[in-house]
mmCIF file of C-alpha atoms in Angstrom:
data_model
loop_
_atom_site.group_PDB
_atom_site.id
_atom_site.type_symbol
_atom_site.label_atom_id
_atom_site.label_comp_id
_atom_site.label_asym_id
_atom_site.label_seq_id
_atom_site.Cartn_x
_atom_site.Cartn_y
_atom_site.Cartn_z
ATOM 1 C CA MET A 174 0.291 -0.160 -0.563
ATOM 2 C CA PHE A 175 2.703 1.815 0.273
ATOM 3 C CA ASN A 176 3.474 2.266 -3.145
ATOM 4 C CA HIS A 177 0.170 3.237 -4.020
ATOM 5 C CA LEU A 178 0.392 5.972 -1.740
ATOM 6 C CA LEU A 179 4.491 7.318 -3.023
ATOM 7 C CA GLN A 180 3.245 7.152 -6.925
ATOM 8 C CA THR A 181 0.137 9.332 -5.914
ATOM 9 C CA SER A 182 1.928 11.840 -4.756
ATOM 10 C CA ALA A 183 4.634 11.674 -6.426
ATOM 11 C CA ASN A 184 2.549 11.847 -9.407
ATOM 12 C CA ALA A 185 0.702 14.301 -8.614
ATOM 13 C CA VAL A 186 3.880 16.651 -7.330
ATOM 14 C CA PHE A 187 6.503 16.239 -10.695
ATOM 15 C CA THR A 188 2.647 16.075 -13.300
ATOM 16 C CA VAL A 189 2.963 20.428 -11.572
ATOM 17 C CA LEU A 190 6.830 20.481 -11.868
ATOM 18 C CA VAL A 191 7.265 19.000 -15.218
ATOM 19 C CA ILE A 192 4.202 21.488 -16.852
ATOM 20 C CA CYS A 193 7.004 24.058 -14.509
ATOM 21 C CA LEU A 194 10.323 22.880 -16.185
ATOM 22 C CA ALA A 195 8.529 23.138 -19.796
ATOM 23 C CA GLY A 196 7.553 27.360 -19.139
ATOM 24 C CA ALA A 197 11.309 27.544 -17.836
ATOM 25 C CA TRP A 198 12.353 26.028 -20.864
ATOM 26 C CA MET A 199 9.887 28.184 -23.391
ATOM 27 C CA ALA A 200 10.928 30.543 -21.320
ATOM 28 C CA ARG A 201 15.023 29.768 -21.374
ATOM 29 C CA ARG A 202 14.404 29.870 -26.048
ATOM 30 C CA GLN A 203 12.674 33.155 -26.024
ATOM 31 C CA VAL A 204 10.010 31.347 -27.225
ATOM 32 C CA LEU A 205 7.301 32.475 -24.195
ATOM 33 C CA HIS A 206 9.567 36.290 -24.122
ATOM 34 C CA LYS A 207 8.890 38.437 -20.767
ATOM 35 C CA GLN A 208 6.403 40.198 -22.760
ATOM 36 C CA ALA A 209 4.867 36.230 -23.666
ATOM 37 C CA LEU A 210 4.531 35.680 -20.203
ATOM 38 C CA ASP A 211 3.151 38.697 -19.165
ATOM 39 C CA ASP A 212 0.174 38.810 -21.838
ATOM 40 C CA LEU A 213 -0.707 34.437 -20.763
ATOM 41 C CA SER A 214 -0.311 35.987 -17.784
ATOM 42 C CA LYS A 215 -2.912 38.335 -17.945
ATOM 43 C CA LEU A 216 -4.888 35.430 -20.034
ATOM 44 C CA VAL A 217 -5.457 33.512 -17.050
ATOM 45 C CA TYR A 218 -6.302 36.180 -14.111
ATOM 46 C CA ASN A 219 -8.044 38.086 -15.772
ATOM 47 C CA LEU A 220 -10.790 34.644 -18.074
ATOM 48 C CA LEU A 221 -8.965 31.596 -17.758
ATOM 49 C CA LEU A 222 -9.399 31.377 -13.831
ATOM 50 C CA PRO A 223 -12.756 33.145 -13.485
ATOM 51 C CA CYS A 224 -13.965 30.863 -16.170
ATOM 52 C CA MET A 225 -13.275 27.136 -13.766
ATOM 53 C CA LEU A 226 -13.629 29.487 -10.921
ATOM 54 C CA ILE A 227 -17.335 30.387 -11.800
ATOM 55 C CA GLY A 228 -17.923 27.048 -13.288
ATOM 56 C CA LYS A 229 -16.751 24.613 -10.468
ATOM 57 C CA VAL A 230 -18.395 26.383 -7.347
ATOM 58 C CA SER A 231 -21.346 26.968 -9.101
ATOM 59 C CA HIS A 232 -22.325 23.628 -9.976
ATOM 60 C CA SER A 233 -20.492 21.778 -6.427
ATOM 61 C CA LEU A 234 -21.913 24.789 -3.727
ATOM 62 C CA THR A 235 -25.510 24.282 -2.235
ATOM 63 C CA ILE A 236 -26.972 25.823 0.680
ATOM 64 C CA ASP A 237 -26.788 22.996 2.498
ATOM 65 C CA ASP A 238 -22.708 23.432 1.992
ATOM 66 C CA LEU A 239 -22.610 27.658 3.537
ATOM 67 C CA ALA A 240 -22.532 25.309 7.584
ATOM 68 C CA ILE A 241 -19.454 22.934 6.216
ATOM 69 C CA TRP A 242 -17.611 25.298 4.621
ATOM 70 C CA TRP A 243 -16.746 27.648 6.678
ATOM 71 C CA ALA A 244 -13.722 26.562 7.829
ATOM 72 C CA LEU A 245 -11.922 26.771 4.554
ATOM 73 C CA PRO A 246 -12.212 30.960 5.066
ATOM 74 C CA ALA A 247 -11.264 30.590 8.719
ATOM 75 C CA SER A 248 -7.934 28.003 8.203
ATOM 76 C CA ALA A 249 -6.979 30.522 5.442
ATOM 77 C CA LEU A 250 -7.267 33.210 8.535
ATOM 78 C CA CYS A 251 -5.364 30.656 10.492
ATOM 79 C CA TYR A 252 -2.716 30.100 8.565
ATOM 80 C CA ILE A 253 -1.851 33.266 7.408
ATOM 81 C CA ALA A 254 -1.804 34.616 11.178
ATOM 82 C CA ILE A 255 0.528 31.960 12.223
ATOM 83 C CA GLY A 256 2.855 32.075 9.374
ATOM 84 C CA CYS A 257 2.845 35.796 9.776
ATOM 85 C CA VAL A 258 3.847 35.448 14.439
ATOM 86 C CA LEU A 259 6.258 32.617 13.216
ATOM 87 C CA GLY A 260 8.191 34.607 10.555
ATOM 88 C CA LEU A 261 8.792 37.241 13.178
ATOM 89 C CA GLY A 262 10.570 34.759 15.287
ATOM 90 C CA TRP A 263 12.510 34.081 12.601
ATOM 91 C CA ARG A 264 13.203 37.223 11.878
ATOM 92 C CA ALA A 265 14.180 38.133 15.467
ATOM 93 C CA LEU A 266 16.614 35.533 15.783
ATOM 94 C CA ALA A 267 17.546 35.662 12.249
ATOM 95 C CA PRO A 268 18.317 39.191 11.664
ATOM 96 C CA PRO A 269 17.897 39.040 7.002
ATOM 97 C CA ASN A 270 19.124 42.408 4.623
ATOM 98 C CA PRO A 271 17.254 45.713 6.206
ATOM 99 C CA GLU A 272 15.603 45.894 3.202
ATOM 100 C CA PHE A 273 13.742 42.676 2.939
ATOM 101 C CA ARG A 274 13.047 42.302 6.673
ATOM 102 C CA ARG A 275 8.533 42.546 5.331
ATOM 103 C CA GLY A 276 9.486 40.189 2.451
ATOM 104 C CA LEU A 277 10.528 37.704 4.810
ATOM 105 C CA VAL A 278 7.911 36.980 7.251
ATOM 106 C CA ALA A 279 5.288 38.545 3.791
ATOM 107 C CA ALA A 280 7.136 34.878 2.875
ATOM 108 C CA SER A 281 6.955 32.847 5.853
ATOM 109 C CA ALA A 282 3.228 34.180 6.124
ATOM 110 C CA PHE A 283 1.264 33.630 2.098
ATOM 111 C CA GLY A 284 1.662 30.611 0.443
ATOM 112 C CA ASN A 285 0.158 29.884 -3.322
ATOM 113 C CA SER A 286 -2.949 28.912 -2.417
ATOM 114 C CA GLY A 287 -3.909 28.529 -5.824
ATOM 115 C CA PHE A 288 -2.456 27.308 -8.722
ATOM 116 C CA ILE A 289 -0.782 24.564 -7.187
ATOM 117 C CA PRO A 290 -3.340 22.465 -4.028
ATOM 118 C CA LEU A 291 -5.652 23.045 -7.792
ATOM 119 C CA THR A 292 -3.140 21.243 -9.830
ATOM 120 C CA LEU A 293 -1.852 19.058 -6.745
ATOM 121 C CA ILE A 294 -6.449 17.926 -6.571
ATOM 122 C CA VAL A 295 -7.463 16.905 -9.849
ATOM 123 C CA ALA A 296 -4.040 14.545 -10.363
ATOM 124 C CA ILE A 297 -4.854 13.477 -6.836
ATOM 125 C CA ALA A 298 -8.103 12.806 -7.824
ATOM 126 C CA ALA A 299 -7.014 11.229 -10.961
ATOM 127 C CA ASN A 300 -4.940 9.761 -9.645
ATOM 128 C CA ALA A 301 -5.513 8.050 -5.849
ATOM 129 C CA PRO A 302 -7.263 4.424 -6.491
ATOM 130 C CA TRP A 303 -9.190 5.500 -3.075
ATOM 131 C CA LEU A 304 -11.456 8.000 -5.136
ATOM 132 C CA ALA A 305 -11.642 5.789 -8.288
ATOM 133 C CA ASN A 306 -15.773 5.359 -7.500
ATOM 134 C CA ASP A 307 -15.903 9.274 -6.845
ATOM 135 C CA PRO A 308 -16.082 11.176 -10.137
ATOM 136 C CA GLY A 309 -17.196 14.840 -8.675
ATOM 137 C CA SER A 310 -13.905 14.802 -6.691
ATOM 138 C CA ALA A 311 -11.695 16.816 -8.694
ATOM 139 C CA ASP A 312 -14.544 19.496 -9.299
ATOM 140 C CA ARG A 313 -15.382 19.724 -5.907
ATOM 141 C CA GLY A 314 -11.429 20.201 -4.239
ATOM 142 C CA ILE A 315 -11.734 23.037 -7.028
ATOM 143 C CA ALA A 316 -14.369 24.122 -5.272
ATOM 144 C CA TYR A 317 -13.093 23.692 -1.439
ATOM 145 C CA VAL A 318 -9.295 25.976 -3.437
ATOM 146 C CA SER A 319 -12.677 28.629 -4.394
ATOM 147 C CA VAL A 320 -13.761 29.583 -1.084
ATOM 148 C CA TYR A 321 -10.568 29.301 1.166
ATOM 149 C CA LEU A 322 -8.855 31.043 -2.028
ATOM 150 C CA LEU A 323 -12.346 33.853 -1.708
ATOM 151 C CA THR A 324 -10.243 35.004 2.188
ATOM 152 C CA LEU A 325 -6.525 34.290 1.436
ATOM 153 C CA SER A 326 -6.571 36.529 -2.079
ATOM 154 C CA PRO A 327 -8.553 39.697 -0.573
ATOM 155 C CA CYS A 328 -5.682 38.810 2.834
ATOM 156 C CA LEU A 329 -3.433 38.670 0.475
ATOM 157 C CA TRP A 330 -3.735 42.736 -1.686
ATOM 158 C CA ALA A 331 -5.901 44.425 1.418
ATOM 159 C CA PHE A 332 -2.085 43.493 4.249
ATOM 160 C CA ALA A 333 0.732 42.474 2.086
ATOM 161 C CA HIS A 334 0.896 44.827 -0.026
ATOM 162 C CA PRO A 335 0.889 47.436 1.877
ATOM 163 C CA TYR A 336 2.973 46.081 4.903
ATOM 164 C CA LEU A 337 5.845 45.168 1.815
ATOM 165 C CA SER A 338 5.112 49.664 1.647
ATOM 166 C CA GLY A 339 5.274 50.396 5.000
ATOM 167 C CA GLU A 340 2.605 52.586 3.753
ATOM 168 C CA PRO A 341 -0.541 52.239 5.415
ATOM 169 C CA PHE A 342 -3.902 50.132 3.603
ATOM 170 C CA SER A 343 -5.115 52.659 0.783
ATOM 171 C CA TRP A 344 -8.763 52.390 -0.443
ATOM 172 C CA LYS A 345 -7.001 51.251 -3.984
ATOM 173 C CA LEU A 346 -6.157 48.217 -3.334
ATOM 174 C CA VAL A 347 -9.762 47.866 -2.692
ATOM 175 C CA LYS A 348 -10.048 47.013 -6.247
ATOM 176 C CA LYS A 349 -7.363 44.384 -6.876
ATOM 177 C CA MET A 350 -9.252 42.322 -3.456
ATOM 178 C CA PHE A 351 -12.043 42.584 -5.779
ATOM 179 C CA SER A 352 -9.444 40.719 -8.743
ATOM 180 C CA PRO A 353 -11.772 39.211 -11.286
ATOM 181 C CA PRO A 354 -11.281 35.539 -9.652
ATOM 182 C CA VAL A 355 -12.532 36.276 -6.877
ATOM 183 C CA ILE A 356 -15.884 38.378 -8.101
ATOM 184 C CA ALA A 357 -15.733 34.755 -9.739
ATOM 185 C CA ILE A 358 -15.651 33.169 -7.178
ATOM 186 C CA LEU A 359 -18.225 35.147 -5.764
ATOM 187 C CA ALA A 360 -21.414 35.229 -8.668
ATOM 188 C CA GLY A 361 -20.798 31.064 -8.936
ATOM 189 C CA ALA A 362 -20.972 31.330 -5.159
ATOM 190 C CA ALA A 363 -24.633 32.957 -5.558
ATOM 191 C CA ILE A 364 -25.404 31.023 -8.736
ATOM 192 C CA GLY A 365 -24.713 27.878 -6.640
ATOM 193 C CA LEU A 366 -26.212 29.359 -3.932
ATOM 194 C CA VAL A 367 -30.042 30.109 -5.295
ATOM 195 C CA PRO A 368 -32.019 26.692 -6.476
ATOM 196 C CA PRO A 369 -34.153 29.016 -9.148
ATOM 197 C CA TRP A 370 -30.771 30.187 -10.521
ATOM 198 C CA LYS A 371 -28.548 27.177 -10.613
ATOM 199 C CA ALA A 372 -30.976 25.810 -12.526
ATOM 200 C CA LEU A 373 -31.110 28.136 -14.996
ATOM 201 C CA PHE A 374 -27.539 27.676 -15.538
ATOM 202 C CA HIS A 375 -27.329 23.294 -14.572
ATOM 203 C CA GLY A 376 -28.927 20.322 -15.645
ATOM 204 C CA PRO A 377 -29.854 18.910 -19.209
ATOM 205 C CA ASP A 378 -32.596 21.294 -19.313
ATOM 206 C CA ALA A 379 -30.748 24.594 -18.200
ATOM 207 C CA TYR A 380 -31.342 27.344 -20.196
ATOM 208 C CA LEU A 381 -28.138 29.215 -19.608
ATOM 209 C CA SER A 382 -25.882 25.216 -19.956
ATOM 210 C CA VAL A 383 -23.964 26.462 -22.885
ATOM 211 C CA LEU A 384 -22.661 30.026 -20.427
ATOM 212 C CA THR A 385 -21.243 27.402 -18.112
ATOM 213 C CA LYS A 386 -20.559 24.665 -20.348
ATOM 214 C CA ALA A 387 -18.502 27.309 -22.267
ATOM 215 C CA ALA A 388 -16.879 28.612 -19.276
ATOM 216 C CA ASP A 389 -15.849 24.900 -17.888
ATOM 217 C CA ILE A 390 -13.919 24.409 -21.824
ATOM 218 C CA ILE A 391 -12.294 27.461 -20.742
ATOM 219 C CA GLY A 392 -11.058 27.178 -17.595
ATOM 220 C CA GLN A 393 -9.442 23.830 -18.947
ATOM 221 C CA ALA A 394 -6.659 25.406 -19.955
ATOM 222 C CA THR A 395 -6.446 27.809 -16.641
ATOM 223 C CA ILE A 396 -4.151 25.144 -14.461
ATOM 224 C CA PRO A 397 -1.721 24.878 -17.820
ATOM 225 C CA GLY A 398 -1.720 27.864 -18.246
ATOM 226 C CA ALA A 399 -0.819 28.992 -14.696
ATOM 227 C CA LEU A 400 2.139 26.752 -14.831
ATOM 228 C CA LEU A 401 3.622 27.574 -17.931
ATOM 229 C CA VAL A 402 3.554 31.192 -16.254
ATOM 230 C CA LEU A 403 5.409 29.778 -12.738
ATOM 231 C CA GLY A 404 7.821 27.854 -14.946
ATOM 232 C CA GLY A 405 8.882 30.906 -17.175
ATOM 233 C CA ASN A 406 8.679 32.452 -13.923
ATOM 234 C CA LEU A 407 10.975 30.605 -12.141
ATOM 235 C CA GLY A 408 12.838 29.501 -14.974
ATOM 236 C CA LYS A 409 15.292 32.761 -14.826
ATOM 237 C CA GLY A 410 16.944 31.424 -11.965
ATOM 238 C CA PRO A 411 17.747 33.717 -7.882
ATOM 239 C CA VAL A 412 19.326 36.339 -10.265
ATOM 240 C CA GLY A 413 21.347 38.621 -8.218
ATOM 241 C CA SER A 414 20.282 39.833 -4.825
ATOM 242 C CA ASP A 415 21.594 40.383 -0.519
ATOM 243 C CA LEU A 416 19.209 37.014 -0.020
ATOM 244 C CA ARG A 417 20.936 34.955 3.173
ATOM 245 C CA PHE A 418 21.161 30.877 3.145
ATOM 246 C CA ARG A 419 19.094 31.411 6.955
ATOM 247 C CA ASP A 420 16.791 33.637 5.129
ATOM 248 C CA VAL A 421 15.559 30.226 1.967
ATOM 249 C CA MET A 422 16.093 28.007 6.165
ATOM 250 C CA GLY A 423 13.759 30.116 7.952
ATOM 251 C CA VAL A 424 11.078 29.923 5.109
ATOM 252 C CA SER A 425 11.596 26.565 4.256
ATOM 253 C CA LEU A 426 11.056 24.996 7.614
ATOM 254 C CA ILE A 427 8.038 27.639 8.808
ATOM 255 C CA ARG A 428 6.102 26.859 4.915
ATOM 256 C CA PHE A 429 7.218 22.455 4.697
ATOM 257 C CA CYS A 430 8.174 21.917 8.586
ATOM 258 C CA ILE A 431 5.848 24.103 10.905
ATOM 259 C CA MET A 432 2.692 24.782 9.625
ATOM 260 C CA PRO A 433 2.948 20.827 7.577
ATOM 261 C CA LEU A 434 1.843 19.803 11.232
ATOM 262 C CA ILE A 435 -0.908 23.280 12.082
ATOM 263 C CA GLY A 436 -2.139 21.865 9.471
ATOM 264 C CA ILE A 437 -2.496 17.905 10.513
ATOM 265 C CA ALA A 438 -3.707 19.516 14.193
ATOM 266 C CA LEU A 439 -6.386 21.554 12.478
ATOM 267 C CA VAL A 440 -7.849 19.158 10.815
ATOM 268 C CA LYS A 441 -7.537 17.005 13.488
ATOM 269 C CA PHE A 442 -9.306 18.865 15.600
ATOM 270 C CA LEU A 443 -11.517 20.368 12.725
ATOM 271 C CA ASP A 444 -12.816 16.721 13.044
ATOM 272 C CA ASP A 445 -12.551 14.945 16.309
ATOM 273 C CA HIS A 446 -15.158 17.524 16.942
ATOM 274 C CA THR A 447 -17.464 16.741 13.943
ATOM 275 C CA LEU A 448 -17.071 20.655 12.625
ATOM 276 C CA ILE A 449 -16.262 20.016 8.578
ATOM 277 C CA PRO A 450 -18.698 17.371 6.131
ATOM 278 C CA GLN A 451 -17.647 13.201 6.030
ATOM 279 C CA ASP A 452 -15.767 13.974 3.202
ATOM 280 C CA PRO A 453 -11.292 13.138 2.179
ATOM 281 C CA VAL A 454 -10.982 16.301 -0.504
ATOM 282 C CA TYR A 455 -11.928 18.278 1.486
ATOM 283 C CA ARG A 456 -9.727 17.408 4.931
ATOM 284 C CA LEU A 457 -6.889 17.547 1.937
ATOM 285 C CA VAL A 458 -7.471 20.576 0.809
ATOM 286 C CA LEU A 459 -7.243 21.866 4.522
ATOM 287 C CA MET A 460 -3.494 19.994 4.462
ATOM 288 C CA LEU A 461 -2.386 20.954 1.093
ATOM 289 C CA GLN A 462 -3.054 25.018 1.896
ATOM 290 C CA ALA A 463 -0.841 24.276 5.232
ATOM 291 C CA CYS A 464 2.893 23.117 3.111
ATOM 292 C CA THR A 465 2.919 25.125 0.333
ATOM 293 C CA PRO A 466 5.336 27.757 -0.790
ATOM 294 C CA GLY A 467 5.455 31.524 -0.501
ATOM 295 C CA ALA A 468 2.709 32.998 -2.669
ATOM 296 C CA ILE A 469 3.511 34.403 -6.107
ATOM 297 C CA ASN A 470 2.669 37.557 -5.496
ATOM 298 C CA LEU A 471 4.711 39.084 -3.665
ATOM 299 C CA VAL A 472 7.633 39.445 -6.689
ATOM 300 C CA LEU A 473 4.895 41.532 -8.132
ATOM 301 C CA MET A 474 4.332 43.806 -5.177
ATOM 302 C CA CYS A 475 7.776 44.353 -3.746
ATOM 303 C CA GLN A 476 7.995 44.388 -7.905
ATOM 304 C CA ILE A 477 4.969 47.308 -8.399
ATOM 305 C CA HIS A 478 7.342 48.737 -4.356
ATOM 306 C CA GLY A 479 10.934 49.155 -5.776
ATOM 307 C CA LYS A 480 12.462 47.222 -2.948
ATOM 308 C CA GLY A 481 13.547 43.721 -2.378
ATOM 309 C CA GLU A 482 11.972 42.046 -6.219
ATOM 310 C CA LYS A 483 15.356 40.568 -7.140
ATOM 311 C CA THR A 484 15.518 39.521 -2.679
ATOM 312 C CA MET A 485 12.442 37.922 -3.228
ATOM 313 C CA SER A 486 12.268 35.915 -6.363
ATOM 314 C CA SER A 487 15.289 34.374 -5.985
ATOM 315 C CA LEU A 488 14.272 33.098 -2.607
ATOM 316 C CA LEU A 489 11.027 31.861 -4.134
ATOM 317 C CA PHE A 490 13.436 29.680 -6.768
ATOM 318 C CA TRP A 491 15.254 28.349 -3.766
ATOM 319 C CA VAL A 492 11.946 27.185 -1.579
ATOM 320 C CA TYR A 493 10.172 26.018 -4.872
ATOM 321 C CA LEU A 494 13.181 23.564 -6.436
ATOM 322 C CA LEU A 495 13.467 22.554 -2.002
ATOM 323 C CA SER A 496 9.593 21.982 -2.232
ATOM 324 C CA VAL A 497 9.470 19.111 -4.421
ATOM 325 C CA PRO A 498 11.386 16.000 -2.285
ATOM 326 C CA ILE A 499 9.700 17.978 0.841
ATOM 327 C CA MET A 500 5.940 18.339 -0.860
ATOM 328 C CA THR A 501 5.930 14.984 -2.200
ATOM 329 C CA ALA A 502 6.577 13.359 1.211
ATOM 330 C CA TRP A 503 3.855 15.246 2.930
ATOM 331 C CA ILE A 504 1.373 14.310 1.007
ATOM 332 C CA CYS A 505 2.441 10.393 1.247
ATOM 333 C CA TYR A 506 1.983 11.530 4.846
ATOM 334 C CA PHE A 507 -1.679 13.660 4.266
ATOM 335 C CA LEU A 508 -2.884 10.437 1.554
ATOM 336 C CA TYR A 509 -2.862 8.181 4.392
ATOM 337 C CA LEU A 510 -4.037 10.395 7.220
ATOM 338 C CA VAL A 511 -6.847 11.171 5.231
ATOM 339 C CA PHE A 512 -7.706 7.808 4.045
ATOM 340 C CA GLN A 513 -6.964 5.500 6.447
ATOM 341 C CA VAL A 514 -4.277 3.086 4.354
ATOM 342 C CA HIS A 515 -1.632 1.336 5.763
ATOM 343 C CA PRO A 516 1.228 0.764 4.538
#
């Protein structure tokens, strides 16, 4: 049985890795040059991802789910807060370069909670033998990640963005908080939670099903497109910066050692008190969100503020590189816990 655990975990992680390597290779060959990467990133952010989210959320979410899905946004706040405290603690123990003091904390608190978990959960649903008789597991997983993002994404722009600049919150950030993906999730929730509306968009006789079908087709390009962009950006390698080895070790220790243990403890607590549904995919998403590498948008924020961009890029390059073997091991253990299989 251990072989099944390791194979499922490795398949999921290496699916992400292979697509990212393709993006890095294309970027190295200048097929995906900087302008092409920017354009592809905008396409994913403004069209592909919103189409995928609105389709999956509207189909999977029902009004009965509100009482059990609350743990997803709550866990997002919990993980951000704990990651921030741990980042501040590491900064006090091993101070980074003064320019990167805030960047280290932000990289500890905010993980890549979108494309990495989305790809992993889809790959796990396709390869895990324990989900072979559950054809809706991938769609539910995407919906769970979407609801998690509904909290994580606004927090990223409302807190990390001004924090990295050292400036107070500005109302200009409200527009960024209500990004196309967030609006798509809210629209999908509105459709899913109102039965008459849902009947218009989903079902064999739904009058507007052509819209959701079209959204699903467009949304299928989201994951490969996003991972090509991620690989293209990381493929530049560590650029010249004042990054220190202890910065990489500190963020990696927090993101890949402490946070996964907190995620496991949180799921066990919620499960013991019957606060989450008896759905292994739900538990898996909560655990996956606790061990992702840092959010790529942090590089964009540093670029906007004009400081720390090279250091953040280098940090994330090494953290993502370390994430391949570490996440493979953690996912193997998560599967063991979630499905109660014994090696």
